[in-house]
XYZ file of C-alpha atoms in Angstrom:
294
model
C -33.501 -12.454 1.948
C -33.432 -16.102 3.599
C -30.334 -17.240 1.704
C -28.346 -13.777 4.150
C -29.602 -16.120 6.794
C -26.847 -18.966 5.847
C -24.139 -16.824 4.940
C -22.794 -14.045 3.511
C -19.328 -15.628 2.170
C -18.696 -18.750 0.511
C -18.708 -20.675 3.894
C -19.254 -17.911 6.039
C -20.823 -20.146 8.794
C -17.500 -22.043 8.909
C -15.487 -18.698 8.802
C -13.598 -19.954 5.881
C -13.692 -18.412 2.533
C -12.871 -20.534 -0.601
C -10.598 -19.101 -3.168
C -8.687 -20.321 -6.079
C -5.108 -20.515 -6.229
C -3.578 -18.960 -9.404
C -1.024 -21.166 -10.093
C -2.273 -24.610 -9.141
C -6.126 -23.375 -9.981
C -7.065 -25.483 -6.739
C -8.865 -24.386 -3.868
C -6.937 -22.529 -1.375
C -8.905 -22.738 2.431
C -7.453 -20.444 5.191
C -8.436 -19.611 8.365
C -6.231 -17.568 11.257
C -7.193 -15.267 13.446
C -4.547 -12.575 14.777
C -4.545 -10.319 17.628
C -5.912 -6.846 17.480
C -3.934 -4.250 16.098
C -6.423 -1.001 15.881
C -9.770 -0.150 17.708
C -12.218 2.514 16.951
C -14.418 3.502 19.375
C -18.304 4.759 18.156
C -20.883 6.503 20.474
C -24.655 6.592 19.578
C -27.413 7.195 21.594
C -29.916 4.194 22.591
C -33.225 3.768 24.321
C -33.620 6.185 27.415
C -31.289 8.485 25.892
C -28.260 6.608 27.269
C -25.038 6.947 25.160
C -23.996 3.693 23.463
C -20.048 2.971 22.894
C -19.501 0.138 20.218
C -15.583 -0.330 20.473
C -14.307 -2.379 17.075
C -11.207 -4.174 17.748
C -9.884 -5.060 14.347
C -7.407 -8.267 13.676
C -4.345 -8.710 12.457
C -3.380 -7.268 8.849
C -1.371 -9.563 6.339
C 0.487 -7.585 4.071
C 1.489 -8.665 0.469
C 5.031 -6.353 -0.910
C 5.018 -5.533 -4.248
C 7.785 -7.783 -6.623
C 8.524 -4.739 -8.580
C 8.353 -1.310 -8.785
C 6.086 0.050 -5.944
C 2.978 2.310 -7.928
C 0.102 1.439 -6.047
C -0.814 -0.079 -2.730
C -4.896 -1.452 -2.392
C -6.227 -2.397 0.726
C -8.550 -5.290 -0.102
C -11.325 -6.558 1.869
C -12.370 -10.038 3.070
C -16.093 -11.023 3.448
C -18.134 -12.011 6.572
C -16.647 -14.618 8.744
C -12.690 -14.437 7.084
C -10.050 -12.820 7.633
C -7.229 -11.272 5.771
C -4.691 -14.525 5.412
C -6.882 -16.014 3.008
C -7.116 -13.359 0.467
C -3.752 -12.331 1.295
C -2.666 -15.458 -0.230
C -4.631 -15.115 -3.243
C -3.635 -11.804 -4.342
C 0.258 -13.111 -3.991
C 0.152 -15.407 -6.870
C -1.526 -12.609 -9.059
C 0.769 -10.797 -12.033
C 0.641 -7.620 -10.131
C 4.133 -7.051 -9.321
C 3.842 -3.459 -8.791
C 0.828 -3.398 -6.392
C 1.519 -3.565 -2.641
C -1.532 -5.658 -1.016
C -2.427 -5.129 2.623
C -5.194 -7.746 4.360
C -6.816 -5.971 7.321
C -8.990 -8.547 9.343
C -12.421 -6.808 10.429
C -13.300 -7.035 14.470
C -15.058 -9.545 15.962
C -18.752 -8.665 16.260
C -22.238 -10.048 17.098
C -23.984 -10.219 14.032
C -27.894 -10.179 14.022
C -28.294 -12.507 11.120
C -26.312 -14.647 12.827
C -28.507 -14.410 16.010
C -25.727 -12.352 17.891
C -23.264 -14.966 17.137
C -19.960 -12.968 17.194
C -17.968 -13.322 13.368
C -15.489 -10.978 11.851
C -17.186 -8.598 10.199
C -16.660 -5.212 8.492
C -19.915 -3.754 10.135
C -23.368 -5.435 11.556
C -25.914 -6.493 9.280
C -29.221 -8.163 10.064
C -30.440 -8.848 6.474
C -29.725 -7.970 2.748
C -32.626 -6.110 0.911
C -33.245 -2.595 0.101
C -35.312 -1.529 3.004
C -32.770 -3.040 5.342
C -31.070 -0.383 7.329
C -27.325 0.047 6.949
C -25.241 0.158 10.302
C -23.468 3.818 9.596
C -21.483 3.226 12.793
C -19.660 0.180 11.906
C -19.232 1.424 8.024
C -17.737 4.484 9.450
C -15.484 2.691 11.735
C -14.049 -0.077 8.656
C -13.453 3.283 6.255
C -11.828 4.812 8.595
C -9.221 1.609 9.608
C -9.144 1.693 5.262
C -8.120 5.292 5.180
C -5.456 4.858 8.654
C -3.744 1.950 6.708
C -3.417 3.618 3.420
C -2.469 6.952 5.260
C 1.185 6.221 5.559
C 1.868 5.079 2.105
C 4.201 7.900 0.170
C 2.789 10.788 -1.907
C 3.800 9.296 -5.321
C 2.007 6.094 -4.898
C -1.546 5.733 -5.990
C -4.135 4.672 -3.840
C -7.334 1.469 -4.036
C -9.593 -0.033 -2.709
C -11.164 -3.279 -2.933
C -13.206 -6.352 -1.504
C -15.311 -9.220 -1.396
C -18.895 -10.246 -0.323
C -19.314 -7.846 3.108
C -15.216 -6.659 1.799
C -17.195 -5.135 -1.445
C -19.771 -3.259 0.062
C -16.945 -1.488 2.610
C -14.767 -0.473 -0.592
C -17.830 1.042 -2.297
C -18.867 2.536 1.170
C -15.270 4.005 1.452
C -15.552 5.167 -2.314
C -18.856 7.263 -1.839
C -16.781 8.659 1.216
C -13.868 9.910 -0.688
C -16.161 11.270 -2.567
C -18.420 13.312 -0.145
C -14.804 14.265 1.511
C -16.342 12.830 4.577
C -17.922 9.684 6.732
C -21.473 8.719 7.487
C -20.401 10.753 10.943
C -19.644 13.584 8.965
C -15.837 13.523 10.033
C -13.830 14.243 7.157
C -12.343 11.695 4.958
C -8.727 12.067 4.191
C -7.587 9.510 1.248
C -7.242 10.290 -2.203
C -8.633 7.297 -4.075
C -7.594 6.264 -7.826
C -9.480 2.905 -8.065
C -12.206 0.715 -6.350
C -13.536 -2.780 -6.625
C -15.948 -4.629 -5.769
C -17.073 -8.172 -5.814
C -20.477 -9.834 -5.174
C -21.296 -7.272 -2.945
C -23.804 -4.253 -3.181
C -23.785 -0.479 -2.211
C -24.494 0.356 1.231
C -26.848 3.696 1.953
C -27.457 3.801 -2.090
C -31.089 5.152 -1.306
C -29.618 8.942 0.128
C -26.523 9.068 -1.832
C -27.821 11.004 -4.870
C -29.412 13.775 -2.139
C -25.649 13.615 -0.370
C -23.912 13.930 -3.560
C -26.106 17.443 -4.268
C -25.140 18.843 -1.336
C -21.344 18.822 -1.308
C -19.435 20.880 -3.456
C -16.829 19.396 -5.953
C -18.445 15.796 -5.768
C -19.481 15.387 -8.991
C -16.261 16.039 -9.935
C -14.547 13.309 -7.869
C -17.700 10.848 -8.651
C -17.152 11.680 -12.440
C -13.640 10.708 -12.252
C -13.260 7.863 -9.988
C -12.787 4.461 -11.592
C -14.927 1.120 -9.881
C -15.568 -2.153 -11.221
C -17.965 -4.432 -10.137
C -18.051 -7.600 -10.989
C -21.236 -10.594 -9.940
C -21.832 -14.296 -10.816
C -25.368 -14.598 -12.305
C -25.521 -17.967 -9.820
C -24.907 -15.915 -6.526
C -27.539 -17.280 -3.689
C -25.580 -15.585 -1.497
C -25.609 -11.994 -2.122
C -28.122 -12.071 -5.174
C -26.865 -10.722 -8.523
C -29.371 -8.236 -8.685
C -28.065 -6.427 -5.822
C -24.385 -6.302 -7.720
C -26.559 -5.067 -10.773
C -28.687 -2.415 -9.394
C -25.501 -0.996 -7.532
C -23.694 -0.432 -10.758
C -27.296 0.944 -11.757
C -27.025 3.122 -8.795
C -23.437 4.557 -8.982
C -24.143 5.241 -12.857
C -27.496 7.224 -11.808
C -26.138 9.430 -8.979
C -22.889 10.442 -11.206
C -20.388 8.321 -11.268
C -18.999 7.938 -14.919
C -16.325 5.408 -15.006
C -18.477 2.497 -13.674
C -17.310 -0.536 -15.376
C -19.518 -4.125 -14.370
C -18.910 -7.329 -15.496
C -21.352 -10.627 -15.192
C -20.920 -13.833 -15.148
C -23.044 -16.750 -16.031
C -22.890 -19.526 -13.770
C -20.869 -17.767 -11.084
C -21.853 -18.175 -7.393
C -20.719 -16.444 -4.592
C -16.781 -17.374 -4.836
C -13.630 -16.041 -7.191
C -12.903 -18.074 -10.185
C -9.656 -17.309 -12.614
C -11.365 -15.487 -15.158
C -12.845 -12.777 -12.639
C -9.670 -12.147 -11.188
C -7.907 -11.879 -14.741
C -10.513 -8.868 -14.898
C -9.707 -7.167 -11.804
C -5.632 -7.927 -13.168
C -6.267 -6.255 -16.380
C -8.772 -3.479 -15.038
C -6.049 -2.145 -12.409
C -3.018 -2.232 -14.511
C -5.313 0.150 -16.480
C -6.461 2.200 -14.922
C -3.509 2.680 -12.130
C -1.131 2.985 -14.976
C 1.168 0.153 -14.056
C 4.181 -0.161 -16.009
C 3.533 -3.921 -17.039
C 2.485 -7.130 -15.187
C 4.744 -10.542 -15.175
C 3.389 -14.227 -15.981
């Protein structure tokens, strides 16, 4: 796909990620890097049977406290080239008082579609189609920061979720691993999710997940009863719509019964007010928040 070439965010090239503002309905444009606060360190094995060590430093994690009563907390993602500020501010200004937000910023990475120009980015990817391989290594690495974040959040408190762009395919990555109870790596997988979301993004390793599914008992059970929404502009050149489409598609085919996707016409690869109003009403729903404020 030539338009991956350009970007994979709404000004991915740039590093900065346009977003609406909720109140003011004007664009918000962030940019900050942080220091690392986590690393993962990944071993494969490469040419000449030498073992490879990718070590993913990951940034600095804004965190957005909940205005109310504390039900939920979702870890949301950020797509190629951001970081977590941006978003961070975003989901501030939503009616969500009872939803704790936390920003994670993905490591600093050379990307091949960028020519092994280093971004921030949740995992490596060197083009979108369906033949493309999926980098299982980096995947692994951004579920597991997911999971370590949301691991210290008390018992009573239920537990999402979510992304953009790159950001979207990591939460549906980290859904099909709470569902398999375990990684790409085959390490086990230790959060118990209640929702997902995902926007313009697409399903990474959809191709083997049906065959993965089969083999692990209980599954079908979690896939059954796991809520996700999706959600694509019909205008995306960025991440095409089809690929938002056929990963609903996907999900639906391989088990996964509360699938909910939502298109919209004229929609490119960016949030607009009535999307997010969606993912508002979708999560007080299905997390069972007590109410939302105005």
């Amino acid at each position: 796909m030539g338009c991956l070439g350009t970007m994979l965010n709404a000004s991915s090239t740039t590093g900065i990620c346009a977003l609406y503002d909720c109140c003011s309905r004007s664009l918000v444009c962030a940019i900050l890097f942080g220091g690392p606060n986590m690393s993962f360190t990944s071993s494969s094995v490469g040419s000449g049977g030498r073992t490879v060590r990718r070590v993913f430093e990951f940034g600095r994690t804004y965190v957005v406290r909940p205005k109310g009563k504390h039900q939920a907390t979702v870890v949301w993602l950020h797509g190629l080239g951001d970081n977590g500020s941006s978003w961070s501010q975003l989901l501030e200004t939503l009616p969500l008082p009872n939803i704790k937000w936390i920003c994670p910023t993905a490591p600093t990475q050379p990307i091949k579609v960028f020519g092994g120009f280093p971004s921030t980015a949740w995992f490596d990817v060197g083009e979108l189609s369906e033949d493309a391989p999926d980098d299982i290594e980096g995947l692994d690495a951004s579920a597991a920061h997911v999971a370590n974040l949301l691991s210290t959040e008390p018992d009573d408190i239920k537990l999402g979720v979510g992304g953009f762009s790159m950001g979207a395919a990591t939460a549906l990555y980290s859904a099909t691993c709470f569902t398999l109870r375990k990684y790409g790596n085959g390490n086990p997988y230790p959060c118990n999710l209640s929702a997902v979301v995902g926007l313009s993004g697409w399903l990474p390793c959809s191709k083997t997940l049906s065959k993965k599914l089969e083999e692990v008992d209980d599954a079908a059970r979690r896939a059954a009863s796991l809520p996700l929404l999706l959600c694509h502009g019909k205008g995306d050149d960025v991440v095409p719509y089809k690929f938002g489409e056929k990963s609903s598609q996907a999900l639906s085919s391989t088990g996964y019964q509360n699938v909910t996707f939502k298109a919209y016409n004229g929609l490119g690869h960016y949030t607009v007010p009535e999307e997010m109003d969606e993912v508002c009403a979708w999560l007080s729903s299905k997390l069972g928040l007590e109410g939302t404020s105005s």
